[in-house]
PDB file of C-alpha atoms in Angstrom:
ATOM      1  CA  MET V   1      20.749 -28.415 -14.611  1.00  0.00           C
ATOM      2  CA  ASN V   2      23.619 -26.155 -13.450  1.00  0.00           C
ATOM      3  CA  THR V   3      22.783 -22.989 -14.851  1.00  0.00           C
ATOM      4  CA  LEU V   4      19.516 -21.203 -15.227  1.00  0.00           C
ATOM      5  CA  THR V   5      18.627 -17.482 -16.336  1.00  0.00           C
ATOM      6  CA  VAL V   6      15.538 -15.852 -15.092  1.00  0.00           C
ATOM      7  CA  LYS V   7      13.766 -12.690 -16.136  1.00  0.00           C
ATOM      8  CA  ALA V   8      13.071  -9.915 -13.490  1.00  0.00           C
ATOM      9  CA  PRO V   9      10.616  -7.389 -15.024  1.00  0.00           C
ATOM     10  CA  ALA V  10       9.933  -3.993 -13.400  1.00  0.00           C
ATOM     11  CA  LYS V  11       6.682  -3.046 -12.019  1.00  0.00           C
ATOM     12  CA  ILE V  12       4.528   0.130 -12.278  1.00  0.00           C
ATOM     13  CA  ASN V  13       1.778   1.428 -10.173  1.00  0.00           C
ATOM     14  CA  LEU V  14      -1.269   2.312 -11.981  1.00  0.00           C
ATOM     15  CA  THR V  15      -2.708   3.638  -8.733  1.00  0.00           C
ATOM     16  CA  LEU V  16      -1.104   3.991  -5.267  1.00  0.00           C
ATOM     17  CA  ASP V  17      -3.090   4.884  -2.233  1.00  0.00           C
ATOM     18  CA  VAL V  18      -2.048   5.185   1.473  1.00  0.00           C
ATOM     19  CA  LEU V  19      -4.927   4.561   3.757  1.00  0.00           C
ATOM     20  CA  ARG V  20      -3.451   4.767   7.256  1.00  0.00           C
ATOM     21  CA  ARG V  21      -0.420   4.458   9.542  1.00  0.00           C
ATOM     22  CA  ARG V  22      -0.548   0.904  11.206  1.00  0.00           C
ATOM     23  CA  GLU V  23       0.288   0.208  14.741  1.00  0.00           C
ATOM     24  CA  ASP V  24       3.491  -1.721  13.633  1.00  0.00           C
ATOM     25  CA  GLY V  25       4.752   1.370  12.053  1.00  0.00           C
ATOM     26  CA  TYR V  26       4.081   0.390   8.379  1.00  0.00           C
ATOM     27  CA  HIS V  27       1.568   2.050   6.192  1.00  0.00           C
ATOM     28  CA  GLU V  28      -1.645   0.453   5.067  1.00  0.00           C
ATOM     29  CA  VAL V  29      -1.505   0.698   1.189  1.00  0.00           C
ATOM     30  CA  GLU V  30      -3.886  -0.125  -1.626  1.00  0.00           C
ATOM     31  CA  MET V  31      -2.391  -0.086  -5.188  1.00  0.00           C
ATOM     32  CA  VAL V  32      -2.891  -1.478  -8.595  1.00  0.00           C
ATOM     33  CA  MET V  33       0.271  -2.751 -10.069  1.00  0.00           C
ATOM     34  CA  THR V  34       1.448  -4.472 -13.225  1.00  0.00           C
ATOM     35  CA  THR V  35       4.642  -5.494 -14.954  1.00  0.00           C
ATOM     36  CA  VAL V  36       6.307  -4.019 -18.077  1.00  0.00           C
ATOM     37  CA  ASP V  37       8.893  -5.287 -20.314  1.00  0.00           C
ATOM     38  CA  LEU V  38      11.953  -3.579 -18.950  1.00  0.00           C
ATOM     39  CA  ALA V  39      13.855  -6.373 -16.952  1.00  0.00           C
ATOM     40  CA  ASP V  40      16.957  -7.472 -15.204  1.00  0.00           C
ATOM     41  CA  ARG V  41      18.329 -10.803 -16.213  1.00  0.00           C
ATOM     42  CA  ILE V  42      19.307 -13.060 -13.324  1.00  0.00           C
ATOM     43  CA  GLU V  43      21.854 -15.885 -14.121  1.00  0.00           C
ATOM     44  CA  LEU V  44      22.009 -18.626 -11.502  1.00  0.00           C
ATOM     45  CA  THR V  45      24.922 -21.237 -11.384  1.00  0.00           C
ATOM     46  CA  SER V  46      24.905 -23.983  -8.867  1.00  0.00           C
ATOM     47  CA  LEU V  47      28.001 -24.314  -6.654  1.00  0.00           C
ATOM     48  CA  ASP V  48      29.205 -27.563  -4.996  1.00  0.00           C
ATOM     49  CA  ARG V  49      29.541 -25.869  -1.478  1.00  0.00           C
ATOM     50  CA  PRO V  50      27.218 -23.652   0.581  1.00  0.00           C
ATOM     51  CA  VAL V  51      28.170 -20.183  -0.492  1.00  0.00           C
ATOM     52  CA  ILE V  52      26.139 -17.316  -2.040  1.00  0.00           C
ATOM     53  CA  ARG V  53      28.209 -15.006  -4.343  1.00  0.00           C
ATOM     54  CA  ILE V  54      26.819 -12.123  -6.411  1.00  0.00           C
ATOM     55  CA  GLU V  55      28.434 -10.314  -9.308  1.00  0.00           C
ATOM     56  CA  SER V  56      26.808  -7.708 -11.661  1.00  0.00           C
ATOM     57  CA  ASN V  57      27.410  -5.405 -14.565  1.00  0.00           C
ATOM     58  CA  ASN V  58      26.401  -2.396 -12.412  1.00  0.00           C
ATOM     59  CA  GLY V  59      29.123  -1.163 -10.290  1.00  0.00           C
ATOM     60  CA  TYR V  60      26.639   0.768  -7.887  1.00  0.00           C
ATOM     61  CA  LEU V  61      24.856  -2.509  -6.998  1.00  0.00           C
ATOM     62  CA  PRO V  62      25.702  -3.916  -3.449  1.00  0.00           C
ATOM     63  CA  LEU V  63      26.993  -7.381  -3.640  1.00  0.00           C
ATOM     64  CA  ASP V  64      26.730  -8.263   0.004  1.00  0.00           C
ATOM     65  CA  ASP V  65      23.841  -9.463   2.329  1.00  0.00           C
ATOM     66  CA  SER V  66      22.129  -6.129   1.972  1.00  0.00           C
ATOM     67  CA  ASN V  67      21.230  -7.222  -1.583  1.00  0.00           C
ATOM     68  CA  HIS V  68      17.569  -8.487  -1.937  1.00  0.00           C
ATOM     69  CA  ALA V  69      18.678 -11.254  -4.303  1.00  0.00           C
ATOM     70  CA  TRP V  70      21.267 -12.401  -1.767  1.00  0.00           C
ATOM     71  CA  GLN V  71      18.553 -12.504   0.928  1.00  0.00           C
ATOM     72  CA  ALA V  72      16.300 -14.580  -1.281  1.00  0.00           C
ATOM     73  CA  ALA V  73      19.021 -17.157  -1.906  1.00  0.00           C
ATOM     74  CA  ARG V  74      19.856 -17.424   1.750  1.00  0.00           C
ATOM     75  CA  LYS V  75      16.320 -17.873   2.849  1.00  0.00           C
ATOM     76  CA  LEU V  76      15.831 -20.758   0.497  1.00  0.00           C
ATOM     77  CA  GLN V  77      19.262 -22.145   1.416  1.00  0.00           C
ATOM     78  CA  GLU V  78      18.586 -22.118   5.147  1.00  0.00           C
ATOM     79  CA  ARG V  79      15.072 -23.566   4.776  1.00  0.00           C
ATOM     80  CA  TYR V  80      15.501 -26.342   2.083  1.00  0.00           C
ATOM     81  CA  ALA V  81      19.209 -26.701   0.909  1.00  0.00           C
ATOM     82  CA  PRO V  82      21.681 -26.003   3.515  1.00  0.00           C
ATOM     83  CA  GLU V  83      24.411 -27.940   1.383  1.00  0.00           C
ATOM     84  CA  LYS V  84      23.806 -25.969  -1.712  1.00  0.00           C
ATOM     85  CA  GLY V  85      25.371 -22.927  -3.056  1.00  0.00           C
ATOM     86  CA  VAL V  86      24.895 -20.404  -5.943  1.00  0.00           C
ATOM     87  CA  GLN V  87      26.682 -17.827  -8.011  1.00  0.00           C
ATOM     88  CA  ILE V  88      24.158 -14.998  -8.988  1.00  0.00           C
ATOM     89  CA  TYR V  89      25.033 -12.839 -11.930  1.00  0.00           C
ATOM     90  CA  ILE V  90      22.767  -9.764 -12.193  1.00  0.00           C
ATOM     91  CA  ASN V  91      22.485  -8.121 -15.550  1.00  0.00           C
ATOM     92  CA  LYS V  92      21.168  -4.797 -14.377  1.00  0.00           C
ATOM     93  CA  GLN V  93      18.675  -3.023 -16.886  1.00  0.00           C
ATOM     94  CA  ILE V  94      16.116  -1.596 -14.591  1.00  0.00           C
ATOM     95  CA  PRO V  95      17.504   1.642 -12.951  1.00  0.00           C
ATOM     96  CA  MET V  96      18.220   1.645  -9.301  1.00  0.00           C
ATOM     97  CA  SER V  97      16.045   3.457  -6.615  1.00  0.00           C
ATOM     98  CA  ALA V  98      13.606   4.417  -9.272  1.00  0.00           C
ATOM     99  CA  GLY V  99      10.179   3.264  -7.890  1.00  0.00           C
ATOM    100  CA  LEU V 100      10.192   0.237 -10.284  1.00  0.00           C
ATOM    101  CA  ALA V 101      10.835  -2.598  -7.821  1.00  0.00           C
ATOM    102  CA  GLY V 102      14.049  -3.611  -9.377  1.00  0.00           C
ATOM    103  CA  GLY V 103      15.573  -5.118  -6.261  1.00  0.00           C
ATOM    104  CA  SER V 104      12.244  -6.875  -5.251  1.00  0.00           C
ATOM    105  CA  SER V 105      12.059  -8.279  -8.789  1.00  0.00           C
ATOM    106  CA  ASP V 106      15.615  -9.569  -8.576  1.00  0.00           C
ATOM    107  CA  ALA V 107      14.803 -11.295  -5.316  1.00  0.00           C
ATOM    108  CA  ALA V 108      11.623 -12.807  -6.746  1.00  0.00           C
ATOM    109  CA  ALA V 109      13.568 -14.090  -9.746  1.00  0.00           C
ATOM    110  CA  VAL V 110      16.045 -15.671  -7.355  1.00  0.00           C
ATOM    111  CA  LEU V 111      13.411 -17.389  -5.626  1.00  0.00           C
ATOM    112  CA  ARG V 112      11.628 -18.710  -8.719  1.00  0.00           C
ATOM    113  CA  GLY V 113      14.946 -19.827 -10.315  1.00  0.00           C
ATOM    114  CA  LEU V 114      16.514 -21.434  -7.243  1.00  0.00           C
ATOM    115  CA  ASN V 115      13.159 -23.271  -6.872  1.00  0.00           C
ATOM    116  CA  ARG V 116      13.862 -24.841 -10.207  1.00  0.00           C
ATOM    117  CA  LEU V 117      17.583 -25.020 -10.081  1.00  0.00           C
ATOM    118  CA  TRP V 118      17.743 -26.744  -6.687  1.00  0.00           C
ATOM    119  CA  GLU V 119      14.473 -28.822  -7.499  1.00  0.00           C
ATOM    120  CA  LEU V 120      12.728 -27.538  -4.251  1.00  0.00           C
ATOM    121  CA  ASN V 121       9.234 -27.986  -5.681  1.00  0.00           C
ATOM    122  CA  CYS V 122       7.863 -24.951  -3.601  1.00  0.00           C
ATOM    123  CA  SER V 123       4.627 -23.591  -4.747  1.00  0.00           C
ATOM    124  CA  MET V 124       4.224 -19.895  -5.766  1.00  0.00           C
ATOM    125  CA  GLU V 125       2.373 -19.347  -2.473  1.00  0.00           C
ATOM    126  CA  GLU V 126       5.382 -20.555  -0.484  1.00  0.00           C
ATOM    127  CA  LEU V 127       7.808 -18.506  -2.438  1.00  0.00           C
ATOM    128  CA  ALA V 128       5.595 -15.399  -2.064  1.00  0.00           C
ATOM    129  CA  GLU V 129       5.384 -16.066   1.842  1.00  0.00           C
ATOM    130  CA  ILE V 130       9.278 -16.095   1.825  1.00  0.00           C
ATOM    131  CA  GLY V 131       9.386 -13.022  -0.350  1.00  0.00           C
ATOM    132  CA  ALA V 132       7.239 -11.099   2.197  1.00  0.00           C
ATOM    133  CA  GLU V 133       9.995 -11.524   4.671  1.00  0.00           C
ATOM    134  CA  ILE V 134      12.358  -9.562   2.315  1.00  0.00           C
ATOM    135  CA  GLY V 135      10.152  -6.742   1.194  1.00  0.00           C
ATOM    136  CA  SER V 136       6.555  -5.833   0.739  1.00  0.00           C
ATOM    137  CA  ASP V 137       6.879  -5.845  -3.150  1.00  0.00           C
ATOM    138  CA  VAL V 138       8.668  -9.131  -3.470  1.00  0.00           C
ATOM    139  CA  PRO V 139       5.396 -11.299  -3.235  1.00  0.00           C
ATOM    140  CA  PHE V 140       3.848  -9.325  -6.076  1.00  0.00           C
ATOM    141  CA  CYS V 141       7.004  -9.704  -8.045  1.00  0.00           C
ATOM    142  CA  VAL V 142       6.956 -13.522  -7.498  1.00  0.00           C
ATOM    143  CA  TYR V 143       3.801 -13.809  -9.207  1.00  0.00           C
ATOM    144  CA  GLY V 144       4.050 -10.994 -11.760  1.00  0.00           C
ATOM    145  CA  GLY V 145       1.034 -10.097 -13.732  1.00  0.00           C
ATOM    146  CA  THR V 146      -1.481  -7.556 -12.514  1.00  0.00           C
ATOM    147  CA  ALA V 147      -2.919  -7.317  -9.124  1.00  0.00           C
ATOM    148  CA  LEU V 148      -4.539  -5.120  -6.330  1.00  0.00           C
ATOM    149  CA  ALA V 149      -2.123  -5.200  -3.439  1.00  0.00           C
ATOM    150  CA  SER V 150      -3.117  -4.170   0.054  1.00  0.00           C
ATOM    151  CA  GLY V 151      -1.937  -4.579   3.625  1.00  0.00           C
ATOM    152  CA  ARG V 152       1.777  -3.569   3.369  1.00  0.00           C
ATOM    153  CA  GLY V 153       1.650  -4.630  -0.223  1.00  0.00           C
ATOM    154  CA  GLU V 154       1.753  -8.397   0.474  1.00  0.00           C
ATOM    155  CA  LYS V 155      -2.024  -9.028   0.092  1.00  0.00           C
ATOM    156  CA  LEU V 156      -2.747  -9.655  -3.516  1.00  0.00           C
ATOM    157  CA  GLU V 157      -5.909  -9.963  -5.618  1.00  0.00           C
ATOM    158  CA  PHE V 158      -5.214 -10.701  -9.182  1.00  0.00           C
ATOM    159  CA  LEU V 159      -6.666  -8.759 -11.979  1.00  0.00           C
ATOM    160  CA  PRO V 160      -6.757  -9.038 -15.978  1.00  0.00           C
ATOM    161  CA  ALA V 161      -3.645  -7.600 -17.695  1.00  0.00           C
ATOM    162  CA  PRO V 162      -4.153  -4.193 -19.033  1.00  0.00           C
ATOM    163  CA  PRO V 163      -4.854  -3.850 -22.814  1.00  0.00           C
ATOM    164  CA  SER V 164      -1.790  -3.820 -25.008  1.00  0.00           C
ATOM    165  CA  CYS V 165      -0.084  -0.370 -25.168  1.00  0.00           C
ATOM    166  CA  TRP V 166       3.368   1.364 -24.951  1.00  0.00           C
ATOM    167  CA  VAL V 167       5.001   2.618 -21.690  1.00  0.00           C
ATOM    168  CA  VAL V 168       7.542   5.430 -21.681  1.00  0.00           C
ATOM    169  CA  LEU V 169       9.504   5.359 -18.433  1.00  0.00           C
ATOM    170  CA  ALA V 170      11.414   8.487 -17.427  1.00  0.00           C
ATOM    171  CA  LYS V 171      13.756   8.502 -14.523  1.00  0.00           C
ATOM    172  CA  PRO V 172      15.573  11.738 -13.458  1.00  0.00           C
ATOM    173  CA  ARG V 173      19.145  11.578 -11.891  1.00  0.00           C
ATOM    174  CA  ALA V 174      17.702  12.783  -8.548  1.00  0.00           C
ATOM    175  CA  GLY V 175      16.877  10.028  -6.036  1.00  0.00           C
ATOM    176  CA  VAL V 176      14.291  10.093  -3.196  1.00  0.00           C
ATOM    177  CA  SER V 177      13.937   8.570   0.007  1.00  0.00           C
ATOM    178  CA  THR V 178      10.839   6.625   0.506  1.00  0.00           C
ATOM    179  CA  LYS V 179      10.873   7.290   4.294  1.00  0.00           C
ATOM    180  CA  ASP V 180      11.097  11.006   3.540  1.00  0.00           C
ATOM    181  CA  ILE V 181       8.097  10.801   1.345  1.00  0.00           C
ATOM    182  CA  TYR V 182       5.948   8.882   3.780  1.00  0.00           C
ATOM    183  CA  ASN V 183       6.848  11.497   6.529  1.00  0.00           C
ATOM    184  CA  ARG V 184       5.461  14.150   4.231  1.00  0.00           C
ATOM    185  CA  LEU V 185       2.132  12.553   3.478  1.00  0.00           C
ATOM    186  CA  LYS V 186      -0.930  14.481   4.621  1.00  0.00           C
ATOM    187  CA  LEU V 187      -3.192  11.386   5.115  1.00  0.00           C
ATOM    188  CA  HIS V 188      -6.331  13.416   6.278  1.00  0.00           C
ATOM    189  CA  THR V 189      -6.416  15.848   3.238  1.00  0.00           C
ATOM    190  CA  MET V 190      -5.079  13.802   0.390  1.00  0.00           C
ATOM    191  CA  ALA V 191      -7.258  13.007  -2.627  1.00  0.00           C
ATOM    192  CA  HIS V 192      -7.430   9.271  -2.971  1.00  0.00           C
ATOM    193  CA  PRO V 193      -7.519   7.254  -6.272  1.00  0.00           C
ATOM    194  CA  ASP V 194     -10.445   5.649  -7.768  1.00  0.00           C
ATOM    195  CA  THR V 195      -9.157   2.227  -7.254  1.00  0.00           C
ATOM    196  CA  ALA V 196     -12.530   0.623  -7.946  1.00  0.00           C
ATOM    197  CA  GLY V 197     -12.727   2.392 -11.159  1.00  0.00           C
ATOM    198  CA  MET V 198      -9.378   1.280 -12.300  1.00  0.00           C
ATOM    199  CA  ILE V 199     -10.248  -2.252 -11.518  1.00  0.00           C
ATOM    200  CA  GLN V 200     -13.462  -1.980 -13.416  1.00  0.00           C
ATOM    201  CA  SER V 201     -11.473  -0.423 -16.509  1.00  0.00           C
ATOM    202  CA  LEU V 202      -9.146  -3.368 -16.438  1.00  0.00           C
ATOM    203  CA  LYS V 203     -12.003  -5.899 -16.332  1.00  0.00           C
ATOM    204  CA  GLN V 204     -13.363  -4.023 -19.359  1.00  0.00           C
ATOM    205  CA  GLN V 205     -10.237  -3.591 -21.231  1.00  0.00           C
ATOM    206  CA  ASP V 206     -10.918   0.138 -21.196  1.00  0.00           C
ATOM    207  CA  PHE V 207      -7.541   1.800 -22.152  1.00  0.00           C
ATOM    208  CA  TYR V 208      -8.710   5.351 -21.743  1.00  0.00           C
ATOM    209  CA  GLY V 209     -10.512   4.547 -18.575  1.00  0.00           C
ATOM    210  CA  ILE V 210      -7.332   3.361 -17.224  1.00  0.00           C
ATOM    211  CA  CYS V 211      -5.462   6.410 -18.352  1.00  0.00           C
ATOM    212  CA  SER V 212      -7.980   8.673 -16.700  1.00  0.00           C
ATOM    213  CA  ARG V 213      -7.603   6.906 -13.327  1.00  0.00           C
ATOM    214  CA  LEU V 214      -3.761   6.975 -13.118  1.00  0.00           C
ATOM    215  CA  GLN V 215      -3.006   8.403  -9.634  1.00  0.00           C
ATOM    216  CA  ASN V 216      -0.440   8.153  -7.049  1.00  0.00           C
ATOM    217  CA  VAL V 217      -1.027   9.968  -3.610  1.00  0.00           C
ATOM    218  CA  MET V 218       2.790  10.176  -3.163  1.00  0.00           C
ATOM    219  CA  GLU V 219       3.219  12.664  -5.968  1.00  0.00           C
ATOM    220  CA  PRO V 220       2.893  15.884  -4.106  1.00  0.00           C
ATOM    221  CA  ALA V 221       5.323  14.805  -1.400  1.00  0.00           C
ATOM    222  CA  THR V 222       7.827  13.684  -4.023  1.00  0.00           C
ATOM    223  CA  PHE V 223       7.243  16.818  -6.131  1.00  0.00           C
ATOM    224  CA  SER V 224       8.004  18.925  -3.156  1.00  0.00           C
ATOM    225  CA  LEU V 225      11.280  17.221  -2.471  1.00  0.00           C
ATOM    226  CA  GLU V 226      12.366  16.964  -6.164  1.00  0.00           C
ATOM    227  CA  PRO V 227      10.473  19.537  -8.317  1.00  0.00           C
ATOM    228  CA  GLU V 228      12.282  17.884 -11.513  1.00  0.00           C
ATOM    229  CA  VAL V 229       9.654  14.941 -11.176  1.00  0.00           C
ATOM    230  CA  LYS V 230       6.837  17.274 -11.532  1.00  0.00           C
ATOM    231  CA  VAL V 231       8.445  18.940 -14.575  1.00  0.00           C
ATOM    232  CA  ILE V 232       9.035  15.465 -16.246  1.00  0.00           C
ATOM    233  CA  LYS V 233       5.325  14.629 -15.659  1.00  0.00           C
ATOM    234  CA  GLU V 234       4.233  18.043 -17.074  1.00  0.00           C
ATOM    235  CA  ARG V 235       6.444  17.555 -20.156  1.00  0.00           C
ATOM    236  CA  LEU V 236       4.824  14.063 -20.868  1.00  0.00           C
ATOM    237  CA  GLN V 237       1.496  15.624 -20.628  1.00  0.00           C
ATOM    238  CA  GLN V 238       2.329  18.360 -22.967  1.00  0.00           C
ATOM    239  CA  TYR V 239       3.863  16.167 -25.445  1.00  0.00           C
ATOM    240  CA  GLY V 240       0.438  14.220 -25.756  1.00  0.00           C
ATOM    241  CA  ALA V 241       0.718  11.280 -23.511  1.00  0.00           C
ATOM    242  CA  ASP V 242      -2.669   9.308 -23.065  1.00  0.00           C
ATOM    243  CA  GLY V 243      -2.028   9.063 -19.291  1.00  0.00           C
ATOM    244  CA  VAL V 244       0.867   9.922 -17.042  1.00  0.00           C
ATOM    245  CA  VAL V 245       1.718   9.264 -13.440  1.00  0.00           C
ATOM    246  CA  MET V 246       4.794   8.550 -10.996  1.00  0.00           C
ATOM    247  CA  SER V 247       5.475   5.067  -9.945  1.00  0.00           C
ATOM    248  CA  GLY V 248       5.973   4.045  -6.470  1.00  0.00           C
ATOM    249  CA  SER V 249       7.611   6.646  -4.262  1.00  0.00           C
ATOM    250  CA  GLY V 250       9.455   7.827  -7.389  1.00  0.00           C
ATOM    251  CA  PRO V 251      11.306   9.285  -8.925  1.00  0.00           C
ATOM    252  CA  THR V 252      10.387   7.421 -12.152  1.00  0.00           C
ATOM    253  CA  VAL V 253       7.381   8.924 -14.129  1.00  0.00           C
ATOM    254  CA  PHE V 254       5.659   6.821 -16.730  1.00  0.00           C
ATOM    255  CA  ALA V 255       3.360   7.641 -19.616  1.00  0.00           C
ATOM    256  CA  LEU V 256       1.034   5.333 -21.410  1.00  0.00           C
ATOM    257  CA  ALA V 257       0.498   5.544 -25.182  1.00  0.00           C
ATOM    258  CA  LYS V 258      -1.866   3.618 -27.468  1.00  0.00           C
ATOM    259  CA  SER V 259       0.222   4.015 -30.581  1.00  0.00           C
ATOM    260  CA  GLU V 260       4.121   3.397 -31.069  1.00  0.00           C
ATOM    261  CA  SER V 261       4.259   6.676 -32.894  1.00  0.00           C
ATOM    262  CA  ARG V 262       3.011   8.732 -29.915  1.00  0.00           C
ATOM    263  CA  ALA V 263       5.390   6.720 -27.590  1.00  0.00           C
ATOM    264  CA  ASP V 264       8.259   7.613 -29.956  1.00  0.00           C
ATOM    265  CA  ARG V 265       7.345  11.231 -29.728  1.00  0.00           C
ATOM    266  CA  LEU V 266       7.309  11.210 -25.966  1.00  0.00           C
ATOM    267  CA  TYR V 267      10.693   9.463 -25.946  1.00  0.00           C
ATOM    268  CA  ASN V 268      12.232  11.894 -28.361  1.00  0.00           C
ATOM    269  CA  GLY V 269      10.784  14.824 -26.301  1.00  0.00           C
ATOM    270  CA  LEU V 270      12.720  13.734 -23.229  1.00  0.00           C
ATOM    271  CA  LYS V 271      15.837  12.024 -24.427  1.00  0.00           C
ATOM    272  CA  GLY V 272      17.761  15.163 -25.140  1.00  0.00           C
ATOM    273  CA  PHE V 273      17.830  16.100 -21.409  1.00  0.00           C
ATOM    274  CA  MET V 274      17.541  12.722 -19.567  1.00  0.00           C
ATOM    275  CA  ASP V 275      19.819   9.656 -19.316  1.00  0.00           C
ATOM    276  CA  HIS V 276      17.114   7.259 -18.288  1.00  0.00           C
ATOM    277  CA  VAL V 277      14.227   7.032 -20.813  1.00  0.00           C
ATOM    278  CA  TYR V 278      12.889   3.841 -21.979  1.00  0.00           C
ATOM    279  CA  VAL V 279      10.046   2.649 -24.391  1.00  0.00           C
ATOM    280  CA  VAL V 280       8.648  -0.690 -23.535  1.00  0.00           C
ATOM    281  CA  ARG V 281       5.447  -2.772 -23.814  1.00  0.00           C
ATOM    282  CA  MET V 282       2.879  -3.446 -21.054  1.00  0.00           C
ATOM    283  CA  MET V 283       3.231  -7.103 -19.837  1.00  0.00           C
ATOM    284  CA  GLY V 284       0.773  -7.740 -17.110  1.00  0.00           C
ATOM    285  CA  MET V 285       0.894 -11.545 -17.431  1.00  0.00           C
ATOM    286  CA  ARG V 286       1.743 -13.782 -14.442  1.00  0.00           C
ATOM    287  CA  HIS V 287       4.855 -15.796 -14.153  1.00  0.00           C
ATOM    288  CA  GLU V 288       4.792 -19.660 -14.273  1.00  0.00           C
ATOM    289  CA  LEU V 289       7.023 -22.011 -12.057  1.00  0.00           C
TER     290      LEU V 289
END
């Protein structure tokens, strides 16, 4: 096997809660995450010398050691295969800096793909541990599926996949700094999500229970920095979304729709003034090695 293609799906946050600032400088979080069928495609080609090269269809993507996919390949190379190399081609479909974990999912796809391509026989747990050294979303992206993530995001408790539905993703042009968002959080006064209720709704496959419990404590801070994000959320609500919330630290907002016709109406309502609007399906199932 010399070439392998791996899918790297986006994630969305059904809930996102920030509990406290930790002594190590990170924040203690609690969030329910799941995957959707908007994905990058990662093509891995073995090389006969120990180099790591990255190419992409996206001219804005860094192709050096700041790229999470490059870091994932280097960690596997250093630990298990110092004599091996790889050419990585990233077909970028997930918008960048969007709150959808595109870079983390690319890294996770490289970990899973090189595990097969280089015949390393690592377990998912081993790959997730390596992924945690790259970024807090990478362990979840290694496994995929639906999970409650806690700690910095690396502690995972797996949950049933959400019921089948449509997801409309809308990303404005404006970007946001996750660091700036965290600095604006009011930890002592924020309203926290009903995380336990969301978990129960997933277990009961209660679509409308899920929609009613969508919540992200980062929304007020992001809205204050980029008011356009709030406008997008309000428009999706006005157009009849079953549930709407921002993903991650933003700026992407997503809406859930039970019917395809409602999803199409949401899409058409936004497409006229936004470049990045997508209608995709919920995935929520875990990856296999």
